[in-house]
PDB file of C-alpha atoms and ligand atoms in Angstrom:
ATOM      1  CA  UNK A   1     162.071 145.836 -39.330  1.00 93.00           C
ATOM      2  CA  UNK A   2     160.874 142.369 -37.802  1.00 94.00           C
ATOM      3  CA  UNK A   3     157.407 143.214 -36.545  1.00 95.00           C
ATOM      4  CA  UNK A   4     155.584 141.940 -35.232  1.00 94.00           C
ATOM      5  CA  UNK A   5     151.594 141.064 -36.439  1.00 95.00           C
ATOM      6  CA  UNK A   6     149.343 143.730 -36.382  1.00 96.00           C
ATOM      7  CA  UNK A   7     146.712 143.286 -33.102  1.00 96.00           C
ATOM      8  CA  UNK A   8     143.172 145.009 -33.623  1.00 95.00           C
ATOM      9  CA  UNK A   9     142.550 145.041 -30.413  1.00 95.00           C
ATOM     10  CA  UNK A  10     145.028 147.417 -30.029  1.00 96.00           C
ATOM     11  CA  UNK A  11     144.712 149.878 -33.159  1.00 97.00           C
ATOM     12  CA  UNK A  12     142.170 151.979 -34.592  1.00 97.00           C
ATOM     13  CA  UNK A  13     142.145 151.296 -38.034  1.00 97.00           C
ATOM     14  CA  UNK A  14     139.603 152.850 -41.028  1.00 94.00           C
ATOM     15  CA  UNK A  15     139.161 153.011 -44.489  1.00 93.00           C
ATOM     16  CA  UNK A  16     137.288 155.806 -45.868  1.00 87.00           C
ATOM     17  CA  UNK A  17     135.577 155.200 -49.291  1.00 72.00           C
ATOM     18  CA  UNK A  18     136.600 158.420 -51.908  1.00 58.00           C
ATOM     19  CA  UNK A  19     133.603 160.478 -52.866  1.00 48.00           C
ATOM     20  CA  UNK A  20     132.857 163.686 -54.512  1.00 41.00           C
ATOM     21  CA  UNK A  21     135.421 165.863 -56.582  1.00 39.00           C
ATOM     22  CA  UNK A  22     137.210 162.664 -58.076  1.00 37.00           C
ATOM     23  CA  UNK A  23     139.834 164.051 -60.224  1.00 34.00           C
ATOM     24  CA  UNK A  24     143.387 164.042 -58.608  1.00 33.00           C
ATOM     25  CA  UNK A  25     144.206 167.429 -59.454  1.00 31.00           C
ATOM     26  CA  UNK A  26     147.678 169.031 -58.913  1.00 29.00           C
ATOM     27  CA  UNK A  27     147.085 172.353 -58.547  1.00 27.00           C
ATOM     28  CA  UNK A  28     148.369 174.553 -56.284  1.00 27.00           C
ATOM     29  CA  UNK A  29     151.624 174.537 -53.709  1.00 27.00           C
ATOM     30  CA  UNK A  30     153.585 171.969 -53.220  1.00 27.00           C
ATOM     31  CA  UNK A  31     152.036 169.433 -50.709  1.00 33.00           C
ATOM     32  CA  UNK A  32     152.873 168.431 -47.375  1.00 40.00           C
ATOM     33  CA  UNK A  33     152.382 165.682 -44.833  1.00 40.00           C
ATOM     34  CA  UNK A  34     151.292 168.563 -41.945  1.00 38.00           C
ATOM     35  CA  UNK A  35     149.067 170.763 -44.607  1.00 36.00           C
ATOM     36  CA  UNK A  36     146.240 169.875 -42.626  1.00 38.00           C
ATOM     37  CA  UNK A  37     148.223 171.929 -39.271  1.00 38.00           C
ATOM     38  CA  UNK A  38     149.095 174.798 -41.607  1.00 36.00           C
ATOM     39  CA  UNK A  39     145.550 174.817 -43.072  1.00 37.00           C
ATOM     40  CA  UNK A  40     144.015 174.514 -39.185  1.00 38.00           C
ATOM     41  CA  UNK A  41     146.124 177.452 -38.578  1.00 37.00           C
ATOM     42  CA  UNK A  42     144.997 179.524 -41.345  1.00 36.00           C
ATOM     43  CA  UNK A  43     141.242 178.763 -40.745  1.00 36.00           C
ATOM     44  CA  UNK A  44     141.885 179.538 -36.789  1.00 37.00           C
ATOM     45  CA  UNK A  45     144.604 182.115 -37.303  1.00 36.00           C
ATOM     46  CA  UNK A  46     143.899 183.729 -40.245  1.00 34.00           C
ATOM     47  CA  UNK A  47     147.890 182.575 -41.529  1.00 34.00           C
ATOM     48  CA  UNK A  48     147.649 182.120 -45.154  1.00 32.00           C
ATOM     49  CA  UNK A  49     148.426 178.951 -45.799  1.00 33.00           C
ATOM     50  CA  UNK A  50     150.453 178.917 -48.926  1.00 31.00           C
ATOM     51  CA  UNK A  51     153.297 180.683 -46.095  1.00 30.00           C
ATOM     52  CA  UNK A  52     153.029 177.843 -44.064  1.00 30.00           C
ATOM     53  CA  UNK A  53     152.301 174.871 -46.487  1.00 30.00           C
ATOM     54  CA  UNK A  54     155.304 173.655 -48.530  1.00 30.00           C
ATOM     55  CA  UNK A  55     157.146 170.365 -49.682  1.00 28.00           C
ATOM     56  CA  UNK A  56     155.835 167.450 -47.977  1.00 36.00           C
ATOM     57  CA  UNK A  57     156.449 163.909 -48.252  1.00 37.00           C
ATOM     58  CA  UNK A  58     156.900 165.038 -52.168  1.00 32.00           C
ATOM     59  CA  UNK A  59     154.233 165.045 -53.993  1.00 31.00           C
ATOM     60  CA  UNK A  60     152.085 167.905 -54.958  1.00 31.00           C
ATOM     61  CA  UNK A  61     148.724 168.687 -53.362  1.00 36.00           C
ATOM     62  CA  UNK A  62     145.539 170.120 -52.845  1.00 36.00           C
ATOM     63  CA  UNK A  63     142.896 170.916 -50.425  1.00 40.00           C
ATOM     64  CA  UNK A  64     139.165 171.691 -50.672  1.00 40.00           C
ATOM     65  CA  UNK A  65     137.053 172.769 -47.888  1.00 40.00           C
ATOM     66  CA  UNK A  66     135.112 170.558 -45.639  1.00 40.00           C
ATOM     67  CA  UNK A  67     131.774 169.408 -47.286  1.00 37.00           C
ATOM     68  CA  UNK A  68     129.266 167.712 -44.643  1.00 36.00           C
ATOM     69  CA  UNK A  69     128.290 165.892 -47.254  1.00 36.00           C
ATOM     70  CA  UNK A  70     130.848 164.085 -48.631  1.00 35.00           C
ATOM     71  CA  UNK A  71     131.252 160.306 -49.296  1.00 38.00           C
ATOM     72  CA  UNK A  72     132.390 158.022 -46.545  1.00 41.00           C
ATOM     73  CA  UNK A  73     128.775 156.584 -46.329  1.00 45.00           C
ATOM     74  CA  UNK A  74     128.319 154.496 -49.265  1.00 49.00           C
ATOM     75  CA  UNK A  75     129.105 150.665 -49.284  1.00 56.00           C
ATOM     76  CA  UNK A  76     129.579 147.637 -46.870  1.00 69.00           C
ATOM     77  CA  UNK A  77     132.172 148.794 -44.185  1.00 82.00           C
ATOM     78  CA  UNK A  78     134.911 146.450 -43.952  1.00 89.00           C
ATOM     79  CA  UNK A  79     136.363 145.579 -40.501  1.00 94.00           C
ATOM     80  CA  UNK A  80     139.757 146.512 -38.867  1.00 96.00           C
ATOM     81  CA  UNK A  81     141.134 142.674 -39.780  1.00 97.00           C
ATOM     82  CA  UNK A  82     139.789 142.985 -43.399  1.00 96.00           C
ATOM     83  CA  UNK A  83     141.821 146.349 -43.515  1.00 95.00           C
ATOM     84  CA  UNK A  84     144.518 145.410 -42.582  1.00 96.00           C
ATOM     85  CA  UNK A  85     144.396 142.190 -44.486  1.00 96.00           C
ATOM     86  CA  UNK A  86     143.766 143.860 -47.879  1.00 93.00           C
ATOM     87  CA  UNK A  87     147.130 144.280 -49.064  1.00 93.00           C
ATOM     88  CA  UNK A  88     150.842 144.129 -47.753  1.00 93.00           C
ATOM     89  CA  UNK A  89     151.514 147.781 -47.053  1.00 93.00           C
ATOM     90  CA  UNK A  90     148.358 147.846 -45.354  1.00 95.00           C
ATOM     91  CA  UNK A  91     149.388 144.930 -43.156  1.00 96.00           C
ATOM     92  CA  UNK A  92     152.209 146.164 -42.838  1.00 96.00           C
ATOM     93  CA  UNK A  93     151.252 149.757 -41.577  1.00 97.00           C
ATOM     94  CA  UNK A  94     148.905 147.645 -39.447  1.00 98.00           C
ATOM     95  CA  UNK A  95     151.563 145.996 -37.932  1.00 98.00           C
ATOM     96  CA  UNK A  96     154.065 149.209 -37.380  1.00 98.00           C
ATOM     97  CA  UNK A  97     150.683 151.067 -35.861  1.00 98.00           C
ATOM     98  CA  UNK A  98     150.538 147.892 -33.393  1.00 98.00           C
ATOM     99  CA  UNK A  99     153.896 148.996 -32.864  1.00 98.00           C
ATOM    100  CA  UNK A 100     153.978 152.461 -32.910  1.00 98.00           C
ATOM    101  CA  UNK A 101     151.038 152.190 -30.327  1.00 98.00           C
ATOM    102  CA  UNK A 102     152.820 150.125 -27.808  1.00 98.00           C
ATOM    103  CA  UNK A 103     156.168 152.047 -27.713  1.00 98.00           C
ATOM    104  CA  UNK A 104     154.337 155.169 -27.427  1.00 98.00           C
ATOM    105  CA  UNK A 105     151.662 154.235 -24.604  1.00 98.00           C
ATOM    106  CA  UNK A 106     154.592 153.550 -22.270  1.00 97.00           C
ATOM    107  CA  UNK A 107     156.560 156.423 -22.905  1.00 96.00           C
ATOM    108  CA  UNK A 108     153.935 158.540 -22.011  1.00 96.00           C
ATOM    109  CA  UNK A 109     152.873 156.242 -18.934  1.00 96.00           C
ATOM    110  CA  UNK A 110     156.576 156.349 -17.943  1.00 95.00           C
ATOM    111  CA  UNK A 111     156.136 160.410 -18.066  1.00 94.00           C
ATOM    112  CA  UNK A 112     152.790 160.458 -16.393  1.00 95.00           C
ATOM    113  CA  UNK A 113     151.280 162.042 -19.408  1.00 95.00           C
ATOM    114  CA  UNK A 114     147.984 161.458 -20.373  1.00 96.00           C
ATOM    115  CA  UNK A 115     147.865 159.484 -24.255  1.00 97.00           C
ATOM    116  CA  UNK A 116     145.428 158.652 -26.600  1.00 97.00           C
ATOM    117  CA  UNK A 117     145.915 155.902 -30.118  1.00 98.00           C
ATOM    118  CA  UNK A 118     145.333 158.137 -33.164  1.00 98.00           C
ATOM    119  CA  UNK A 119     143.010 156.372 -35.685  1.00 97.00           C
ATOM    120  CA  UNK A 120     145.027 155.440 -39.166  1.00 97.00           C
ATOM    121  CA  UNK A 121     142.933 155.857 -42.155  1.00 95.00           C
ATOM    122  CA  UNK A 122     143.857 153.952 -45.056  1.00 93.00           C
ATOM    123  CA  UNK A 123     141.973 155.630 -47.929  1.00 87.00           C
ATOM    124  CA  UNK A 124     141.137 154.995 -50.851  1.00 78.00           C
ATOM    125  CA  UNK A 125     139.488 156.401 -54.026  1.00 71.00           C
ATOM    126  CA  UNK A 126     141.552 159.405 -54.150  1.00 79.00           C
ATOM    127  CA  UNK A 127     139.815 161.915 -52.124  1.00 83.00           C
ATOM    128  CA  UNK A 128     139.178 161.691 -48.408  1.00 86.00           C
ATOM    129  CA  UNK A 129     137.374 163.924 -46.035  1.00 87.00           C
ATOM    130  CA  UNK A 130     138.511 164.589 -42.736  1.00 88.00           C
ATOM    131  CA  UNK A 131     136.853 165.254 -39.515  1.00 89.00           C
ATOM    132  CA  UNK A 132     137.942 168.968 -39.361  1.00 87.00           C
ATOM    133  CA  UNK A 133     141.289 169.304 -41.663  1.00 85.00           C
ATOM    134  CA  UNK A 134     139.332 169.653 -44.928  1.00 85.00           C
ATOM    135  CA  UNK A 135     139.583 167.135 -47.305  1.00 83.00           C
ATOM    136  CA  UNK A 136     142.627 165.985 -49.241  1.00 80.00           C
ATOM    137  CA  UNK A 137     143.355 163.856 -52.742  1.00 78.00           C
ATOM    138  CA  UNK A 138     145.875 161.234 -52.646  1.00 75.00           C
ATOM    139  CA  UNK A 139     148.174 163.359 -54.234  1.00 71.00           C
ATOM    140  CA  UNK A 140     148.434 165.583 -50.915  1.00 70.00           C
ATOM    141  CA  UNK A 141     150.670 162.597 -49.452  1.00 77.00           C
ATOM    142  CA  UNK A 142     150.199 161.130 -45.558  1.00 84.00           C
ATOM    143  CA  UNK A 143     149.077 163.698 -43.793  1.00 86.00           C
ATOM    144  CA  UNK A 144     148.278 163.813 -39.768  1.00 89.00           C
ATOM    145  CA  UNK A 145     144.727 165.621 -38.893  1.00 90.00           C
ATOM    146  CA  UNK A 146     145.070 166.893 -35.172  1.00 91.00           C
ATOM    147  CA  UNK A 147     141.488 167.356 -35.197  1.00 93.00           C
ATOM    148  CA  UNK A 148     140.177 164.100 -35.398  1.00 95.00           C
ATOM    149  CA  UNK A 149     143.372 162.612 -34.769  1.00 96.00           C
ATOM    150  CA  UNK A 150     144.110 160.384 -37.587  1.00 94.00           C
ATOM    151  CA  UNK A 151     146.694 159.439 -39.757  1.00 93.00           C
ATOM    152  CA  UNK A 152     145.557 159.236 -43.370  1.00 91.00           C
ATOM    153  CA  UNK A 153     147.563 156.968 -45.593  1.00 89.00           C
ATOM    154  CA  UNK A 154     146.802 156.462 -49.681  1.00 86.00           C
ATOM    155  CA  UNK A 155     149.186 153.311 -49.763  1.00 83.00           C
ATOM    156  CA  UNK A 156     149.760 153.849 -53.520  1.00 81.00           C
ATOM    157  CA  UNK A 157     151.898 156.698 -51.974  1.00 80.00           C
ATOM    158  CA  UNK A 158     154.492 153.870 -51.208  1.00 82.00           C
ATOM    159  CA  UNK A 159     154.821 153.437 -55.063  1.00 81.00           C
ATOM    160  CA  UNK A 160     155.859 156.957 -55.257  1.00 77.00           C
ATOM    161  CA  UNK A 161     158.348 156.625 -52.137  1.00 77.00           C
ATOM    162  CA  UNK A 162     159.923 153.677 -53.602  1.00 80.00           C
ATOM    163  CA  UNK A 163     160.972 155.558 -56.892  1.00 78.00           C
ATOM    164  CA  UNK A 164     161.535 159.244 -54.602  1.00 74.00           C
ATOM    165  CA  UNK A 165     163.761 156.896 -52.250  1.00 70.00           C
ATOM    166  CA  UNK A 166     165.449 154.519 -54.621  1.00 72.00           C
ATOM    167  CA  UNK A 167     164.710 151.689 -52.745  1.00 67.00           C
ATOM    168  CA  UNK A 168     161.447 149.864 -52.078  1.00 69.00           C
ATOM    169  CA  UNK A 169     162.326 148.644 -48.722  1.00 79.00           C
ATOM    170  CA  UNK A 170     160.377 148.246 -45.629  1.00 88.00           C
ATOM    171  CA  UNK A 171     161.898 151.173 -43.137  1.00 89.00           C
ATOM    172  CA  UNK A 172     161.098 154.131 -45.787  1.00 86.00           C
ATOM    173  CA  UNK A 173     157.720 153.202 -45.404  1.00 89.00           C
ATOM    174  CA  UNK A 174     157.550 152.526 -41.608  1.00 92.00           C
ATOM    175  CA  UNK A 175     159.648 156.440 -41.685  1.00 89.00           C
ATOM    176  CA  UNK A 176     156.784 157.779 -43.050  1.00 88.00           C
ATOM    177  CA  UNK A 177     153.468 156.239 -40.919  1.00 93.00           C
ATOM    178  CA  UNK A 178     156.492 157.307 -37.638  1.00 94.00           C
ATOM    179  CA  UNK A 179     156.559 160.531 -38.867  1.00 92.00           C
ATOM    180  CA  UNK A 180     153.021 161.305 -39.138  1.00 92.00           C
ATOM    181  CA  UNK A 181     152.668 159.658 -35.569  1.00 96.00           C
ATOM    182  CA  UNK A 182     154.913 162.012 -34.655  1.00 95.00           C
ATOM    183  CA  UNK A 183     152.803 164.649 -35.685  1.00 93.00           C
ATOM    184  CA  UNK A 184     150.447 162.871 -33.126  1.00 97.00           C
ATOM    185  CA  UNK A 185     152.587 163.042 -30.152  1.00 97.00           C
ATOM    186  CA  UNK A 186     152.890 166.812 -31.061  1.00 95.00           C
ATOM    187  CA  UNK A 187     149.290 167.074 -30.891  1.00 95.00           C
ATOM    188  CA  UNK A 188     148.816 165.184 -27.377  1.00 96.00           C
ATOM    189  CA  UNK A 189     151.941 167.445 -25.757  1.00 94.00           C
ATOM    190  CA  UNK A 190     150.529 170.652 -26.925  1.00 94.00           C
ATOM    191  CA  UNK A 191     153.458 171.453 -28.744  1.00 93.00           C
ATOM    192  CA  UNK A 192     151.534 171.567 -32.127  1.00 92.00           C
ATOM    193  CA  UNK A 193     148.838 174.449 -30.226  1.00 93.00           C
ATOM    194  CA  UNK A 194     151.947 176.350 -29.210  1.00 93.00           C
ATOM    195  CA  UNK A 195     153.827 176.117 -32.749  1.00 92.00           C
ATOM    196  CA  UNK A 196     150.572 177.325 -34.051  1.00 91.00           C
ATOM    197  CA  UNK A 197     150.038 180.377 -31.746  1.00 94.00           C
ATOM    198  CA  UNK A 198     153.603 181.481 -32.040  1.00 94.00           C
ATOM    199  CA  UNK A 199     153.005 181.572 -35.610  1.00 91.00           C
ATOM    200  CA  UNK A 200     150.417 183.674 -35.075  1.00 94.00           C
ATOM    201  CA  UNK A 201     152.287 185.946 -33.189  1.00 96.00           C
ATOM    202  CA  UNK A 202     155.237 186.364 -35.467  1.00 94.00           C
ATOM    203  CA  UNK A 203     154.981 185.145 -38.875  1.00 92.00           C
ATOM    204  CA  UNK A 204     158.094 186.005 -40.030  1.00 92.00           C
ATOM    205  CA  UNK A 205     158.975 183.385 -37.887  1.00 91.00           C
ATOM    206  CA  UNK A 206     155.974 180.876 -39.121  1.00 89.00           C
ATOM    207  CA  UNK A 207     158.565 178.844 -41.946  1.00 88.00           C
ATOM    208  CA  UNK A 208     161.504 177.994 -38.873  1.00 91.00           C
ATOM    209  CA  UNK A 209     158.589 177.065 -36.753  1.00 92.00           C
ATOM    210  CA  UNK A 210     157.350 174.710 -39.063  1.00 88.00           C
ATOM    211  CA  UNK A 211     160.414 173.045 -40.456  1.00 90.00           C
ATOM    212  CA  UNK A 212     161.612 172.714 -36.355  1.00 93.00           C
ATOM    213  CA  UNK A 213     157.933 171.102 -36.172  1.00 90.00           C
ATOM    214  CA  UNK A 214     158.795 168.542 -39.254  1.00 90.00           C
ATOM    215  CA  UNK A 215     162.169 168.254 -38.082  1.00 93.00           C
ATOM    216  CA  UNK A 216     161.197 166.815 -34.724  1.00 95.00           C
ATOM    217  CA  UNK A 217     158.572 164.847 -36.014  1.00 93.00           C
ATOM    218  CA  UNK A 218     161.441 162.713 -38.052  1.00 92.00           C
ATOM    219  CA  UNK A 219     163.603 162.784 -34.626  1.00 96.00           C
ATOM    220  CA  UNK A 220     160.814 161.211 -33.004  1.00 97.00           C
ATOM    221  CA  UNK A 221     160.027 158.625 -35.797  1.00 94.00           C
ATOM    222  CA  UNK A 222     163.601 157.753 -35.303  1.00 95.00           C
ATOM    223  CA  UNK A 223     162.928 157.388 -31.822  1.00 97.00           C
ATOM    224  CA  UNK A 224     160.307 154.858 -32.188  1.00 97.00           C
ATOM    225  CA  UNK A 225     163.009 152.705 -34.181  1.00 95.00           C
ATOM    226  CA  UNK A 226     165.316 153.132 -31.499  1.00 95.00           C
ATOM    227  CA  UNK A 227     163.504 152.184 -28.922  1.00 97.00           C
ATOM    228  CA  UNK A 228     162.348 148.573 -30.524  1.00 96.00           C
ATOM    229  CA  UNK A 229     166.178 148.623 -32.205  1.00 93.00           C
ATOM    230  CA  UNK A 230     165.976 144.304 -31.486  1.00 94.00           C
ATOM    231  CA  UNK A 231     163.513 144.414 -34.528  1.00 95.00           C
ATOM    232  CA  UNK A 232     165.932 146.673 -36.602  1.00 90.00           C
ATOM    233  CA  UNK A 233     167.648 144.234 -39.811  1.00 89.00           C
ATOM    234  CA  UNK A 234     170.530 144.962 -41.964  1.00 86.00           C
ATOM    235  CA  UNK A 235     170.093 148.002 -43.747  1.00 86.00           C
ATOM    236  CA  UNK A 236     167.033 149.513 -42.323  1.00 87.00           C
ATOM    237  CA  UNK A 237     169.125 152.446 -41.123  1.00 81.00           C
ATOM    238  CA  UNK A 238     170.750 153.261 -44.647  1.00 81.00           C
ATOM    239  CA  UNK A 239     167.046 153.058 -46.079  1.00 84.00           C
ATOM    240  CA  UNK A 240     165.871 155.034 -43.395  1.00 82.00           C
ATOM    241  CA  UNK A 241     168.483 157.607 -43.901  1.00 80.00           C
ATOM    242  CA  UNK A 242     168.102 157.351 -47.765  1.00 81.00           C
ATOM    243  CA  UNK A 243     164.524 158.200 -47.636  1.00 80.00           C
ATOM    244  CA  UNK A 244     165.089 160.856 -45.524  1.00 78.00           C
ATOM    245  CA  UNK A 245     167.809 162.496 -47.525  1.00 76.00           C
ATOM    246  CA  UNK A 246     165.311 161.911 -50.639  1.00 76.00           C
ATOM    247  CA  UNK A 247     162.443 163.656 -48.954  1.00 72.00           C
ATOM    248  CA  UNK A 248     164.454 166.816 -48.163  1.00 69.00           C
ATOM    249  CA  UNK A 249     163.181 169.831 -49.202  1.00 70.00           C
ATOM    250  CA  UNK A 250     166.359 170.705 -51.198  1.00 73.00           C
ATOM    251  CA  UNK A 251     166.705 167.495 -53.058  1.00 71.00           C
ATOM    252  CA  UNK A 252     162.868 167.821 -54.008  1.00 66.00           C
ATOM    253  CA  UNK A 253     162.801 171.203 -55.130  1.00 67.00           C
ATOM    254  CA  UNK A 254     166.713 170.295 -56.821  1.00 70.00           C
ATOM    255  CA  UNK A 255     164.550 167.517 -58.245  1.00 69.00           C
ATOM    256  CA  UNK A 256     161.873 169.523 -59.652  1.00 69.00           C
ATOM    257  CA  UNK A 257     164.321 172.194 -61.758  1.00 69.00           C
ATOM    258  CA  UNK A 258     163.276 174.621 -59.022  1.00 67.00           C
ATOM    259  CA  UNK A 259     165.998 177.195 -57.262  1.00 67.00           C
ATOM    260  CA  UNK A 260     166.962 176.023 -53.587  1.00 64.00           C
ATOM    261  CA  UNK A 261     165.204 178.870 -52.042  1.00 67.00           C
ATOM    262  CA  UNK A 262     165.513 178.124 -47.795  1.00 69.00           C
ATOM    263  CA  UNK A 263     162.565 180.835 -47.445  1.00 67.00           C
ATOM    264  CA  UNK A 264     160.267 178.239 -48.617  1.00 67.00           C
ATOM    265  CA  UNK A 265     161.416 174.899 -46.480  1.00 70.00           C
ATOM    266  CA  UNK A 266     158.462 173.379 -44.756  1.00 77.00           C
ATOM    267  CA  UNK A 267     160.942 170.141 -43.452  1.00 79.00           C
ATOM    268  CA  UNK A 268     164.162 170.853 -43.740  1.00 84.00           C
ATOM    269  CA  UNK A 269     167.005 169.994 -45.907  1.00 86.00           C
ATOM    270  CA  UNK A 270     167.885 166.096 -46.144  1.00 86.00           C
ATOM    271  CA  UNK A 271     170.906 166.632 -43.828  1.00 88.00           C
ATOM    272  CA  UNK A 272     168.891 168.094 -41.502  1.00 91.00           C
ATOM    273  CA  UNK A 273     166.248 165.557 -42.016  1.00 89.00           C
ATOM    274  CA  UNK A 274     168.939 162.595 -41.621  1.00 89.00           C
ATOM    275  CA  UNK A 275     170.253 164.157 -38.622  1.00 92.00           C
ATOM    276  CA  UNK A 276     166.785 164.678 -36.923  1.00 93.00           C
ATOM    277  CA  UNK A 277     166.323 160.982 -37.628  1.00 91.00           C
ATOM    278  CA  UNK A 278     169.290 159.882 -36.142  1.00 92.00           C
ATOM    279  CA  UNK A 279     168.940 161.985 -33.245  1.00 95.00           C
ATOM    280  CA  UNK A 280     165.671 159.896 -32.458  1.00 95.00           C
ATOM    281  CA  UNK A 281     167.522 156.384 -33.722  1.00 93.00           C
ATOM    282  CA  UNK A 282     170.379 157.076 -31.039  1.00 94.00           C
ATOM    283  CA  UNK A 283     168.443 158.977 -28.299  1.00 95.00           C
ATOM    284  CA  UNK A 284     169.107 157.862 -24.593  1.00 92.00           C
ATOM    285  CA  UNK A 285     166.051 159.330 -22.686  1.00 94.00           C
ATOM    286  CA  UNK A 286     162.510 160.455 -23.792  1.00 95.00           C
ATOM    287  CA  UNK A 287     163.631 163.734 -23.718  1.00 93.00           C
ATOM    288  CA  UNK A 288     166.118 163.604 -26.636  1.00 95.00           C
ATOM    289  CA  UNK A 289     163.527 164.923 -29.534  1.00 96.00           C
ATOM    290  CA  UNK A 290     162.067 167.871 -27.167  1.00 91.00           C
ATOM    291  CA  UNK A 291     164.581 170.170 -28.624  1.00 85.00           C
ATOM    292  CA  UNK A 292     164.029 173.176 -30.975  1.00 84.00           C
ATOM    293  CA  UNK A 293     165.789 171.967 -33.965  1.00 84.00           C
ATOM    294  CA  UNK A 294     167.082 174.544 -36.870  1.00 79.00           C
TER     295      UNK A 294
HETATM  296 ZN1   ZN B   1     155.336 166.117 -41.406  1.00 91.85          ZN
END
């Protein structure tokens, strides 16, 4: 996509400095870029997580409880422009967030609904602590945090996308920071409180809940694209699409030797992913992603 330079005046950008525990271990389930809402829902809810937490953005992850005392306080703090300025995906997620914030703002003005910017934290040093998700290694993938409201973004992720994906084009990436905004706007409607309680209530139920949760997450990342299509080039759809399909849960756990087992899908399978996408890409009101999608 042509966009357009990122504006710090209009985003909330962060880097948190890595501290404490270090090693990048790969232990446990597979990860996912909405752990953090599973693992919110298991603290809250008493869900066990490893139900509710399942194939993410791809990569394998793991999650530690809280510690008040963990990094994040060491070292000169850089500002917003020097963020964003420190490499090209982070200028680049700079400038989709500019984006992303825009398009958003006055969709919710045009509903009369109250918004709010989340804060995108562009980590580094392999660990990062939220404000009240937990903490996560790099190897847990983007992930959203609802309660603090920020994205968090390891940009050597992108690496990993550009071999999961095939292609190391711009609109995979920009898929991904959409689709934990997404997660966002779920958060400001309400409808992530509501997914979580009517896990709760049924559990058999918790896995459709979520993978309708991831699944309109993706429609609305396609809606963001849709709605500044002048900026779409050439090709951006197919790579959109591609990553999509790629990031499926089928085609990662087909990927990983593993049986398809549906039981265990945390974001649907890539044609459901691809069509949730292009539901958002070719949506003709606001309303077009507030569906329950299975
Ligand atoms: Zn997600």
């Amino acid at each position: 996509m042509r966009l357009g330079p990122f504006d710090t005046s209009r985003i909330t950008v962060r880097s948190s400095e890595g501290g404490g525990g270090g090693g990048m271990g790969r232990a446990g389930g597979i990860g996912c870029g909405t752990l953090v809402i599973a693992l919110i829902g298991a603290l809250v809810f008493g869900i066990d997580p490893m139900q509710t937490i399942g194939m993410v953005e791809g990569v394998q992850q793991q999650m530690a409880p809280a510690r008040a005392d963990a990094a994040s306080s060491s070292g000169a703090r850089l500002s917003e422009e020097e963020i964003c300025a420190s490499s090209a995906y982070a200028e680049e997620a700079c400038n989709a967030l500019t984006s992303l914030n825009a398009t958003w703002a006055a969709t919710f003005a045009r509903n009369r609904l109250a918004f709010e910017e989340p804060v995108l934290d562009l980590y580094r040093g392999g660990r990062v602590t939220t404000d009240g998700c937990g903490s996560a290694t790099s190897a847990a993938g983007p992930f959203y945090c609802p309660a603090d409201k920020g994205i968090y973004i390891d940009t050597g992720f992108y690496d990993q996308l550009a071999q999961m994906a095939g292609t190391g084009g711009d609109f995979a990436r920009l898929y991904v920071i959409a689709h934990e905004y997404g997660h966002h706007i779920q958060n400001l409607t309400g409808l992530a409180a509501q997914v979580r309680a009517a896990q709760q209530r049924n559990p058999a139920a918790a896995n459709r809940l979520q993978v309708a949760m991831e699944l309109q997450a993706d429609c609305y990342a396609g809606m963001w694209a849709g709605k500044n299509r002048n900026l779409i080039e050439p090709g951006d759809l197919e790579e959109g699409l591609k990553a999509a399909s790629a990031i499926g849960d089928d085609t990662l756990m087909r990927n990983a030797g593993q049986r398809i087992n549906p039981e265990s899908f945390t974001h649907g399978t890539s044609r459901q992913r691809m069509e949730a996408l292009r539901r958002g890409l070719e949506a003709r009101d606001d309303a077009a992603c507030d569906v329950f999608f299975e």
